[in-house]
Coordinates of C-alpha atoms in Angstrom, one line a residue:
Chain A
M66 CA -46.9 -40.1 25.7
N67 CA -46.4 -36.7 24.3
A68 CA -44.9 -33.7 26.0
E69 CA -47.1 -31.3 24.0
R70 CA -49.6 -31.4 27.0
V71 CA -53.2 -30.1 26.2
N72 CA -55.7 -28.4 28.6
V73 CA -58.9 -28.9 26.3
V74 CA -59.8 -32.3 24.6
H75 CA -62.1 -31.8 21.6
V76 CA -64.8 -34.7 21.1
R77 CA -66.4 -34.5 17.6
T78 CA -69.8 -36.3 17.5
P79 CA -71.0 -38.5 14.6
E80 CA -73.6 -35.6 14.0
G81 CA -70.6 -33.2 13.1
V82 CA -70.4 -30.9 16.0
A83 CA -67.7 -30.8 18.6
F84 CA -67.9 -30.4 22.4
T85 CA -64.8 -29.5 24.6
Y86 CA -63.7 -31.2 27.9
R87 CA -61.5 -29.0 29.9
L88 CA -58.8 -31.3 31.7
A89 CA -58.6 -31.1 35.5
S90 CA -55.2 -29.6 36.7
P91 CA -53.0 -31.6 38.9
V92 CA -53.9 -29.3 41.8
L93 CA -57.4 -29.8 41.5
R94 CA -56.7 -33.5 41.3
L95 CA -54.8 -33.5 44.3
A96 CA -57.3 -31.4 46.2
A97 CA -59.9 -33.9 45.3
L98 CA -57.8 -36.8 46.2
A99 CA -57.1 -35.1 49.8
I100 CA -61.1 -34.8 50.2
D101 CA -61.6 -38.4 49.1
W102 CA -58.9 -39.5 51.5
A103 CA -60.6 -37.6 54.3
T104 CA -64.0 -38.7 53.5
V105 CA -62.7 -42.5 53.8
S106 CA -60.9 -41.9 56.8
A107 CA -64.2 -40.3 58.2
A108 CA -66.3 -43.1 57.0
W109 CA -63.9 -45.5 58.4
S110 CA -64.0 -43.7 61.9
L111 CA -67.7 -44.1 61.9
I112 CA -67.6 -47.8 61.1
A113 CA -64.5 -48.6 63.7
T114 CA -67.2 -47.1 66.3
G115 CA -69.5 -49.9 65.2
L116 CA -66.8 -52.2 65.5
V117 CA -66.6 -51.6 69.1
L118 CA -69.8 -53.0 69.6
V119 CA -68.7 -56.2 67.6
N120 CA -65.5 -56.2 69.6
A121 CA -67.7 -56.6 72.9
V122 CA -69.4 -59.7 71.2
S123 CA -66.3 -61.2 69.8
R124 CA -62.8 -59.5 69.5
D125 CA -61.9 -62.1 66.7
L126 CA -64.9 -61.4 64.6
A127 CA -64.1 -57.4 65.1
G128 CA -60.4 -58.2 63.9
M129 CA -61.8 -59.8 60.7
F130 CA -63.9 -56.8 60.0
T131 CA -61.2 -54.3 60.7
A132 CA -58.8 -56.2 58.4
I133 CA -61.2 -56.5 55.4
G134 CA -63.3 -53.3 56.1
Y135 CA -60.8 -50.8 55.6
F136 CA -59.3 -52.6 52.4
V137 CA -62.8 -52.9 51.1
L138 CA -63.8 -49.5 51.8
S139 CA -60.4 -47.8 50.4
I140 CA -60.7 -49.7 47.2
G141 CA -64.5 -50.0 47.0
Y142 CA -65.3 -46.3 47.7
S143 CA -64.0 -44.8 44.3
I144 CA -65.0 -47.8 42.2
A145 CA -68.8 -47.5 43.8
T146 CA -68.8 -43.7 44.0
E147 CA -67.5 -43.1 40.2
W148 CA -69.9 -45.8 39.0
L149 CA -73.0 -44.8 40.6
W150 CA -72.6 -41.0 40.4
H151 CA -71.4 -40.9 36.8
G152 CA -67.6 -40.2 37.4
H153 CA -67.9 -38.4 40.7
T154 CA -66.2 -39.0 44.1
V155 CA -67.1 -36.7 47.0
G156 CA -64.0 -35.0 46.4
K157 CA -64.5 -34.7 42.9
R158 CA -67.9 -33.4 43.2
L159 CA -66.8 -30.8 45.7
V160 CA -63.7 -29.8 43.5
Q161 CA -66.1 -29.9 40.4
L162 CA -64.1 -32.6 38.6
R163 CA -65.4 -35.7 36.8
V164 CA -64.1 -38.9 35.3
V165 CA -65.3 -39.4 31.6
D166 CA -64.8 -41.6 28.7
E167 CA -62.0 -40.2 26.3
R168 CA -64.3 -40.5 23.6
G169 CA -67.1 -38.8 25.4
L170 CA -69.4 -42.1 25.7
R171 CA -70.8 -43.3 28.8
L172 CA -68.5 -44.9 31.4
T173 CA -68.6 -48.6 31.7
F174 CA -68.1 -50.5 34.9
A175 CA -64.8 -51.9 33.4
Q176 CA -63.5 -48.5 33.0
V177 CA -64.1 -47.3 36.5
A178 CA -63.1 -50.6 38.0
L179 CA -59.8 -50.6 36.0
R180 CA -58.6 -47.1 36.7
N181 CA -59.1 -47.4 40.5
L182 CA -57.6 -51.2 40.5
L183 CA -54.5 -49.7 38.7
R184 CA -53.9 -47.2 41.6
A185 CA -51.8 -50.1 43.1
V186 CA -49.3 -49.1 40.5
D187 CA -50.1 -45.5 40.3
V188 CA -49.1 -44.8 44.2
L189 CA -45.7 -46.4 43.7
P190 CA -43.1 -46.0 45.3
M191 CA -45.1 -43.8 47.3
A192 CA -47.4 -40.6 47.3
Y193 CA -48.8 -41.4 43.7
L194 CA -45.3 -40.9 42.4
V195 CA -45.6 -42.9 39.3
G196 CA -49.1 -41.8 38.7
G197 CA -48.3 -38.0 39.3
V198 CA -45.1 -38.2 36.8
T199 CA -47.2 -40.2 34.2
A200 CA -49.9 -37.7 34.4
L201 CA -47.5 -34.9 34.0
L202 CA -45.8 -36.5 30.9
S203 CA -49.1 -37.6 29.5
R204 CA -50.7 -35.4 26.8
K205 CA -54.1 -35.6 28.6
G206 CA -52.9 -35.6 32.1
Q207 CA -53.8 -39.4 32.3
R208 CA -52.0 -41.5 35.2
L209 CA -51.4 -45.1 34.5
G210 CA -55.1 -46.1 35.4
D211 CA -56.7 -43.5 33.4
L212 CA -54.4 -44.6 30.2
A213 CA -55.4 -48.1 30.6
A214 CA -59.2 -47.5 31.2
G215 CA -59.4 -44.9 28.4
T216 CA -60.8 -42.3 30.8
L217 CA -60.1 -38.5 31.5
V218 CA -60.4 -36.3 34.7
I219 CA -62.1 -33.1 33.5
W220 CA -63.0 -29.8 35.3
E221 CA -66.7 -29.0 35.1
M222 CA -68.3 -25.9 35.8
P223 CA -72.1 -26.2 36.4
E224 CA -73.6 -24.6 33.3
L225 CA -76.9 -22.8 33.7
I226 CA -78.9 -21.4 30.8
P227 CA -77.9 -17.6 30.4
A228 CA -81.1 -15.6 31.0
L229 CA -81.0 -12.5 28.8
E230 CA -84.7 -11.5 28.8
A231 CA -84.4 -10.4 32.3
E232 CA -81.6 -7.9 31.6
G233 CA -83.6 -5.6 29.7
G234 CA -85.4 -4.2 32.3
G235 CA -88.2 -3.1 30.2
K236 CA -87.1 0.4 30.6
Y237 CA -87.2 3.1 27.7
N238 CA -84.1 2.8 25.4
S239 CA -82.8 6.2 24.2
L240 CA -80.7 4.2 21.6
R241 CA -83.9 2.7 19.9
A242 CA -84.8 6.3 18.5
H243 CA -81.4 6.3 16.6
G244 CA -81.4 3.9 14.0
V245 CA -78.2 5.1 12.4
V246 CA -76.3 5.0 15.7
V247 CA -77.6 1.5 16.5
A248 CA -76.4 0.3 13.0
R249 CA -72.8 1.9 13.4
L250 CA -72.7 0.5 17.0
R251 CA -73.5 -2.9 15.7
Q252 CA -70.9 -2.6 13.1
A253 CA -68.2 -1.5 15.5
V254 CA -68.6 -3.8 18.5
N255 CA -66.9 -7.0 18.1
P256 CA -68.2 -10.2 20.1
G257 CA -65.9 -10.0 22.5
E258 CA -66.9 -6.3 23.6
A259 CA -70.5 -7.5 23.4
R260 CA -70.1 -10.4 25.6
A261 CA -68.2 -8.3 28.2
A262 CA -71.1 -5.7 28.2
W263 CA -73.5 -8.5 28.5
Q264 CA -71.6 -10.2 31.3
A265 CA -71.4 -6.9 33.2
V266 CA -75.0 -6.7 33.0
A267 CA -75.9 -10.2 33.8
R268 CA -73.5 -10.3 36.9
R269 CA -74.2 -6.7 38.1
A270 CA -75.4 -7.9 41.6
E271 CA -72.0 -9.5 42.2
F272 CA -69.9 -6.6 42.1
E273 CA -69.2 -4.4 45.0
A274 CA -71.0 -1.0 44.7
E275 CA -67.8 1.0 43.9
S276 CA -66.4 -1.6 41.5
R277 CA -69.7 -1.5 39.8
V278 CA -70.0 2.2 39.3
R279 CA -66.3 2.2 38.0
L280 CA -66.6 -0.8 35.5
F281 CA -69.8 0.6 34.0
A282 CA -68.2 4.1 33.6
E283 CA -65.3 2.5 31.7
L284 CA -67.9 0.5 29.4
A285 CA -70.0 3.4 28.9
A286 CA -67.0 5.8 27.9
H287 CA -65.7 3.0 25.7
F288 CA -68.9 2.6 23.8
R289 CA -69.6 6.2 23.3
R290 CA -65.8 6.5 21.8
L291 CA -66.6 3.7 19.2
T292 CA -69.1 5.8 17.4
P293 CA -70.1 9.5 17.3
M294 CA -73.8 9.9 18.9
P295 CA -75.9 12.6 19.7
P296 CA -75.8 13.6 23.6
E297 CA -79.4 13.0 24.2
I298 CA -78.5 9.4 24.0
W299 CA -76.5 9.3 27.2
E300 CA -77.3 12.7 28.9
G301 CA -79.4 12.2 32.0
V302 CA -78.9 8.4 31.5
S303 CA -76.8 6.4 34.0
D304 CA -73.8 4.5 32.9
E305 CA -75.2 1.4 33.8
Q306 CA -78.5 2.0 31.8
F307 CA -76.8 3.2 29.0
V308 CA -74.5 0.2 28.8
R309 CA -77.9 -2.1 29.4
N310 CA -79.3 -0.2 26.3
V311 CA -76.3 -0.8 24.3
V312 CA -76.6 -4.7 25.2
D313 CA -80.3 -4.5 24.5
V314 CA -79.6 -3.1 20.9
L315 CA -76.7 -5.7 20.2
Y316 CA -78.5 -8.6 21.3
G317 CA -82.3 -7.6 20.6
Chain B
M55 CA -72.9 -11.2 13.1
I56 CA -74.5 -11.7 16.4
V57 CA -77.8 -13.8 16.2
N58 CA -80.8 -12.6 18.3
L59 CA -79.5 -14.5 21.3
D60 CA -82.6 -13.4 23.6
R61 CA -85.1 -14.8 21.3
F62 CA -83.2 -17.9 20.5
I63 CA -82.6 -19.0 24.3
G64 CA -86.4 -18.1 24.9
D65 CA -87.5 -20.4 22.1
E66 CA -85.0 -23.1 22.7
R67 CA -85.1 -23.3 26.5
P68 CA -88.2 -25.6 27.1
Q69 CA -86.4 -28.3 24.9
W70 CA -83.2 -28.0 26.6
E71 CA -84.6 -28.0 29.9
R72 CA -86.6 -31.3 29.0
L73 CA -83.3 -32.8 27.7
D74 CA -81.4 -31.6 30.8
A75 CA -84.1 -33.4 33.3
L76 CA -84.0 -36.7 31.0
L77 CA -80.2 -36.9 31.2
K78 CA -80.4 -36.1 34.9
S79 CA -82.9 -38.9 35.4
L80 CA -80.9 -41.4 33.6
A81 CA -77.7 -40.5 35.8
V82 CA -79.6 -41.5 38.7
D83 CA -79.6 -45.2 37.9
P84 CA -76.7 -46.4 35.7
W85 CA -78.6 -49.7 35.1
R86 CA -82.0 -47.9 34.2
Q87 CA -83.8 -49.5 31.0
Q88 CA -85.8 -46.8 29.1
S89 CA -89.1 -47.2 27.5
L90 CA -89.1 -46.7 23.6
E91 CA -91.0 -43.4 23.9
E92 CA -88.3 -42.0 26.2
V93 CA -85.5 -43.1 23.9
R94 CA -87.1 -41.5 21.1
E95 CA -87.7 -38.4 23.1
L96 CA -84.1 -38.4 24.4
E97 CA -82.9 -38.8 20.6
R98 CA -85.2 -35.9 19.2
L99 CA -84.0 -33.6 21.8
Y100 CA -80.6 -34.4 21.6
Q101 CA -80.6 -34.0 17.9
R102 CA -82.2 -30.5 18.4
A103 CA -79.5 -29.4 20.8
V104 CA -76.8 -30.7 18.3
A105 CA -78.5 -28.3 15.7
D106 CA -78.6 -25.6 18.0
L107 CA -75.1 -26.0 18.9
A108 CA -74.1 -26.2 15.2
R109 CA -76.1 -23.0 14.6
L110 CA -74.5 -20.9 17.5
A111 CA -71.0 -22.1 16.3
T112 CA -72.0 -20.8 12.7
F113 CA -73.4 -17.5 13.6
A114 CA -71.8 -16.3 16.8
A115 CA -69.3 -16.7 19.3
E116 CA -71.4 -16.7 22.5
P117 CA -69.2 -18.8 25.0
E118 CA -72.0 -18.9 27.7
V119 CA -74.5 -20.4 25.8
R120 CA -72.3 -22.3 23.8
R121 CA -70.6 -23.8 26.7
Y122 CA -74.2 -24.6 28.2
L123 CA -75.0 -26.4 24.8
E124 CA -71.6 -28.2 24.6
N125 CA -72.4 -29.5 28.2
L126 CA -75.7 -30.8 27.3
V127 CA -74.5 -32.4 24.0
A128 CA -71.6 -33.9 25.7
R129 CA -73.8 -35.5 28.1
G130 CA -76.5 -36.6 25.6
H131 CA -73.6 -38.0 23.2
S132 CA -72.5 -40.1 26.2
E133 CA -76.0 -41.6 26.7
I134 CA -77.0 -42.0 23.1
H135 CA -73.8 -43.4 21.5
G136 CA -72.6 -45.2 24.6
M137 CA -76.1 -47.0 25.0
H138 CA -75.0 -50.1 23.5
A139 CA -72.5 -50.8 26.1
E140 CA -74.0 -51.7 29.3
A141 CA -77.2 -49.7 29.4
G142 CA -80.1 -51.7 31.0
R143 CA -77.8 -54.6 31.5
R144 CA -78.1 -55.0 35.1
F145 CA -75.0 -56.8 36.8
R146 CA -76.1 -60.5 37.6
P147 CA -73.6 -61.9 40.1
W148 CA -74.7 -65.8 39.3
L149 CA -74.4 -65.1 35.4
W150 CA -71.2 -63.6 36.0
L151 CA -70.0 -66.4 38.1
T152 CA -71.0 -69.1 36.1
R153 CA -70.5 -67.9 32.7
T154 CA -68.5 -64.5 32.5
L155 CA -65.5 -65.4 34.5
P156 CA -64.8 -68.9 33.2
Q157 CA -65.5 -67.9 29.7
T158 CA -63.0 -65.1 30.2
W159 CA -60.4 -67.3 31.5
R160 CA -60.7 -69.7 28.8
R161 CA -60.5 -66.8 26.4
R162 CA -57.3 -65.5 28.1
A163 CA -55.8 -69.0 29.0
G164 CA -52.7 -68.3 27.3
A165 CA -51.7 -65.5 29.7
F166 CA -52.6 -68.1 32.6
W167 CA -50.4 -70.7 31.1
L168 CA -47.5 -68.1 31.0
A169 CA -48.1 -66.9 34.4
T170 CA -47.9 -70.6 35.6
L171 CA -44.5 -71.3 33.6
L172 CA -43.1 -68.4 35.1
M173 CA -44.2 -69.7 38.8
V174 CA -43.0 -73.0 38.1
A175 CA -39.5 -71.8 36.8
G176 CA -39.3 -69.7 39.9
G177 CA -40.1 -72.8 42.1
I178 CA -37.4 -74.8 40.2
F179 CA -35.0 -72.1 40.9
G180 CA -36.1 -71.8 44.7
G181 CA -36.1 -75.4 45.2
L182 CA -32.5 -76.0 43.7
A183 CA -31.4 -73.0 45.7
V184 CA -32.5 -74.2 48.9
A185 CA -31.2 -77.8 48.2
F186 CA -27.9 -76.9 47.1
D187 CA -27.1 -73.7 49.3
P188 CA -28.3 -74.0 52.7
E189 CA -27.6 -70.4 53.4
A190 CA -30.3 -69.5 50.7
K191 CA -33.1 -70.5 53.0
A192 CA -32.6 -67.4 55.2
A193 CA -32.6 -65.1 52.4
L194 CA -35.5 -66.5 50.5
M195 CA -38.1 -67.2 53.4
P196 CA -40.4 -64.3 53.7
F197 CA -41.7 -65.3 57.2
Q198 CA -40.0 -66.1 60.4
N199 CA -41.8 -69.6 61.2
L200 CA -40.6 -70.8 57.5
K201 CA -36.8 -70.1 58.5
D202 CA -37.2 -72.5 61.5
S203 CA -36.5 -76.4 61.2
P204 CA -39.4 -78.1 59.4
G205 CA -39.1 -81.2 61.8
E206 CA -39.4 -78.8 64.9
R207 CA -42.4 -76.7 63.4
V208 CA -44.2 -80.1 62.5
A209 CA -43.8 -81.2 66.1
R210 CA -44.8 -77.9 67.9
E211 CA -47.9 -77.7 65.7
E212 CA -48.9 -81.0 66.0
R213 CA -48.3 -80.6 70.0
E214 CA -50.2 -77.5 70.1
R215 CA -53.3 -78.8 68.1
G216 CA -54.0 -75.6 66.6
K217 CA -54.3 -73.5 69.9
E218 CA -51.9 -71.3 68.5
L219 CA -54.6 -69.5 66.4
Q220 CA -57.2 -70.0 69.2
D221 CA -59.5 -67.1 69.4
H222 CA -58.0 -65.3 66.4
K223 CA -58.8 -67.4 63.4
A224 CA -61.4 -64.9 61.9
T225 CA -58.8 -62.2 62.3
F226 CA -56.0 -64.3 60.7
S227 CA -58.4 -65.2 57.9
G228 CA -59.2 -61.4 57.0
S229 CA -55.4 -60.7 57.3
L230 CA -54.6 -63.4 54.7
M231 CA -57.6 -62.1 52.5
T232 CA -56.6 -58.7 52.1
H233 CA -52.6 -59.4 52.2
N234 CA -53.1 -61.8 49.3
T235 CA -55.7 -59.7 47.2
R236 CA -53.2 -56.7 47.5
V237 CA -50.4 -58.9 46.1
T238 CA -52.7 -60.2 43.5
L239 CA -53.8 -56.8 42.4
T240 CA -50.3 -55.5 42.4
A241 CA -49.4 -58.2 39.8
V242 CA -52.7 -57.0 37.8
A243 CA -51.6 -53.4 37.8
L244 CA -47.8 -54.2 37.0
G245 CA -49.2 -55.2 34.0
M246 CA -48.9 -51.7 32.9
T247 CA -44.8 -52.0 32.9
A248 CA -45.4 -54.2 29.8
G249 CA -45.5 -57.1 32.0
L250 CA -42.1 -56.9 33.4
G251 CA -43.2 -56.3 37.2
T252 CA -45.9 -59.2 36.7
L253 CA -43.3 -61.5 35.4
I254 CA -40.9 -60.6 38.3
L255 CA -43.8 -61.1 40.8
M256 CA -44.9 -64.5 39.4
F257 CA -41.2 -65.6 39.5
Y258 CA -40.4 -64.4 42.9
N259 CA -43.7 -66.0 44.3
G260 CA -42.5 -69.3 42.6
V261 CA -39.1 -69.0 44.0
V262 CA -40.7 -68.6 47.8
L263 CA -43.1 -71.6 47.2
G264 CA -40.2 -74.0 45.5
A265 CA -37.9 -73.0 48.6
V266 CA -40.5 -73.9 51.1
A267 CA -41.6 -77.2 49.4
I268 CA -38.0 -78.4 49.0
D269 CA -37.2 -77.5 52.5
Y270 CA -40.1 -79.7 53.8
V271 CA -39.5 -82.4 51.2
L272 CA -35.6 -82.7 52.5
A273 CA -36.5 -82.8 55.9
G274 CA -39.0 -85.7 55.4
Q275 CA -42.2 -83.8 56.0
T276 CA -43.7 -84.0 52.4
T277 CA -47.3 -85.3 54.2
F278 CA -47.3 -82.6 56.5
L279 CA -46.4 -80.0 53.5
L280 CA -49.3 -81.5 51.2
G281 CA -51.8 -81.3 54.2
W282 CA -50.9 -77.8 55.4
L283 CA -50.6 -76.3 52.0
L284 CA -53.2 -78.2 49.5
P285 CA -56.4 -77.3 51.3
H286 CA -55.9 -73.6 50.8
G287 CA -52.9 -73.6 48.2
V288 CA -55.1 -75.0 45.4
V289 CA -57.2 -71.9 45.4
E290 CA -54.7 -69.4 46.6
L291 CA -52.0 -70.2 43.8
P292 CA -54.4 -70.2 41.0
A293 CA -55.9 -67.1 42.2
M294 CA -52.5 -65.6 42.2
L295 CA -52.0 -66.9 38.6
V296 CA -55.3 -65.4 37.6
G297 CA -53.8 -62.1 38.9
G298 CA -51.0 -62.6 36.7
Q299 CA -52.9 -63.7 33.9
A300 CA -54.9 -60.4 34.1
G301 CA -51.5 -58.4 34.5
F302 CA -50.4 -60.2 31.1
V303 CA -53.5 -59.4 29.2
L304 CA -53.0 -56.0 30.1
A305 CA -49.3 -56.1 29.1
G306 CA -50.4 -58.0 25.8
A307 CA -52.6 -54.9 25.2
I308 CA -49.8 -52.6 25.6
L309 CA -47.3 -54.5 23.4
G310 CA -50.0 -55.2 20.9
R311 CA -47.7 -58.0 19.0
G312 CA -49.7 -58.9 16.0
N313 CA -52.6 -56.4 16.8
R314 CA -52.5 -53.4 14.2
E315 CA -55.3 -51.5 16.3
R316 CA -54.1 -48.4 18.0
L317 CA -53.0 -48.6 21.8
A318 CA -56.3 -47.0 23.1
A319 CA -58.5 -49.5 21.2
R320 CA -56.4 -52.7 22.2
L321 CA -56.5 -51.2 26.0
R322 CA -60.4 -50.9 25.4
A323 CA -60.7 -54.3 24.1
A324 CA -58.7 -55.9 27.2
G325 CA -60.1 -53.8 30.0
P326 CA -63.1 -55.8 30.8
D327 CA -61.2 -59.1 30.7
V328 CA -58.7 -57.6 33.2
V329 CA -61.5 -56.4 35.5
T330 CA -63.3 -59.6 35.4
L331 CA -60.2 -61.8 36.1
S332 CA -59.1 -59.4 38.9
F333 CA -62.4 -59.8 40.8
G334 CA -62.2 -63.7 40.0
A335 CA -58.8 -63.7 41.7
A336 CA -60.3 -61.6 44.5
L337 CA -63.0 -64.0 45.0
M338 CA -61.0 -66.8 45.1
L339 CA -58.8 -65.5 47.8
V340 CA -61.5 -64.9 50.0
W341 CA -62.3 -68.6 49.9
A342 CA -58.5 -69.6 50.1
G343 CA -58.3 -67.1 53.1
M344 CA -61.0 -68.9 55.1
V345 CA -59.7 -72.4 54.4
E346 CA -56.3 -71.4 55.4
A347 CA -57.5 -69.9 58.9
F348 CA -60.0 -72.5 59.6
F349 CA -58.9 -75.7 58.2
S350 CA -55.4 -75.6 57.0
Q351 CA -53.6 -74.7 60.3
Y352 CA -55.1 -77.9 62.2
H353 CA -52.9 -80.9 61.7
E354 CA -52.8 -84.4 63.1
P355 CA -54.1 -85.6 65.4
V356 CA -56.6 -83.4 65.2
L357 CA -57.4 -83.7 61.3
P358 CA -55.8 -86.7 59.7
Y359 CA -53.5 -85.4 57.0
A360 CA -55.2 -87.8 54.3
V361 CA -58.6 -85.9 54.9
K362 CA -56.7 -82.6 54.3
I363 CA -55.0 -84.0 51.4
A364 CA -58.4 -85.4 50.0
F365 CA -60.1 -82.0 50.4
G366 CA -57.4 -80.1 48.7
M367 CA -57.7 -82.8 45.7
V368 CA -61.5 -82.3 45.5
E369 CA -61.2 -78.3 45.6
L370 CA -58.5 -78.6 42.9
A371 CA -60.6 -81.1 40.6
A372 CA -63.8 -78.6 41.2
L373 CA -61.7 -75.5 40.4
A374 CA -60.2 -77.2 37.2
W375 CA -63.5 -78.5 36.1
Y376 CA -65.0 -74.9 37.0
L377 CA -62.3 -73.2 34.7
A378 CA -62.4 -75.6 31.9
R379 CA -66.1 -76.4 31.6
A380 CA -68.5 -74.0 33.3
G381 CA -70.4 -71.6 31.2
R382 CA -69.7 -73.7 27.9
T383 CA -72.5 -73.2 25.1
P384 CA -73.4 -76.4 23.6
R385 CA -71.6 -76.7 20.0
A386 CA -74.1 -76.0 17.0
G387 CA -75.3 -79.3 16.0
A388 CA -74.7 -80.9 18.9
V389 CA -78.3 -80.6 20.3
K390 CA -80.7 -82.6 18.0

């Protein structure tokens, strides 16, 4: 264990590139756990309703199913879902968490089973105290089950292919006629600024009207300040269209 | 320098989408076996995605595209490089039962004998405590019916002829299975305390067992004791010992004596055996729970003690044969 906790884990592939896993925060893991607990409870309520029918036939048999059923469901739920859904449970799926192998390899059944069987010690003495403290002290936020199984719980945002071609709009770009300005702009704009402008254009529909106007006004003013440019480039062009033109020449 | 991201995405998008679709189809069935063409295509698309990621990392810092590609490469990496582990090897319960479990037990037999030694030591301690200190019985017996006088209990149970459990044998059986499995899985999990928790649990179970056994022997109820305990005990106790064995295998990986590999590598090597032994113990406890509820609780005159003891001995012999012999592969040269 190591006090130097990390938020991301880098995995280097044999091909020489690296990818990153963002580790799940304790709060997110707790939220997923609560949802899973509610899911198991709901599933058990359904099964218990069915057991009422069994009870009508044999009270003894219903008693046996009750004793075994909840035990199997509570242990088997996480093992079955994490194995069949590649590291997801219902709770983890909703909170966008996933269990992965710490080396980035495919999860094996033994790993999934082991991390869940060892909950028996992680829950001790109550309310996941051992598991919680271990996860807080461990460098990669692993509870005992994760340490034994060599697994991590990561936060996984759904990654979509960024679609830039739709953002140009196919409109006339007043900057294109000024090659020197474009060259100076490309030199002055750093990748962070370029990305901010691109994000603003790509996600413009998500903003409220007022915020959108203010944001594009600020961005347009910023780009105009970066390099001298003749007024015909920006006069008569809305701030949003101007920023879109800048993005077009930067990425195009 | 900023690459022409628009064109780059446009050119590569069909390949990425195809790789994404292939990976999604693999995710649906963890045991799916791929055709040679699929494997080749997956490898080609993965290598291309890797090259694209490397290209992006070199020429520009575009987090959105990079994150998308990293996600794709991460998923591809787990499939391509994790393929050798279990891919395409569908779980076969019969094979697991007849080969994997007994072979694993033999491979890790040292841990089993350690658990046995601890339980026997606990048994001797518990037996001596009850034999020499009558007050120890009240402290050591976990259940009320064990605190009663053995003679009275035997007389009562023989008089009631199993009516006590009438109409709730199945419920009793289910409760036994879950309780014992819970205790055994705790013994496994406590292996993470470098074996200390497992050690205590094995010793404590031995203490209780030894106390009960000596209590009945001293009261002259040895035959009842054997008839009561043997039918389920010859499977239940080994199951708990197998749980202890799994816990000690885990502890062995943590302590790593004589093994210079890193902790993570040691745990990775021990993990499958721990899981196999845990499931094996749970399976044995299902059998023991059924026998205890439906067979062990009947005594003379309903069931002669000789029959119950003989049943227990047959079970023990079968279990011993299974663990020692099942799944053995013939030695090279043994077959002409």
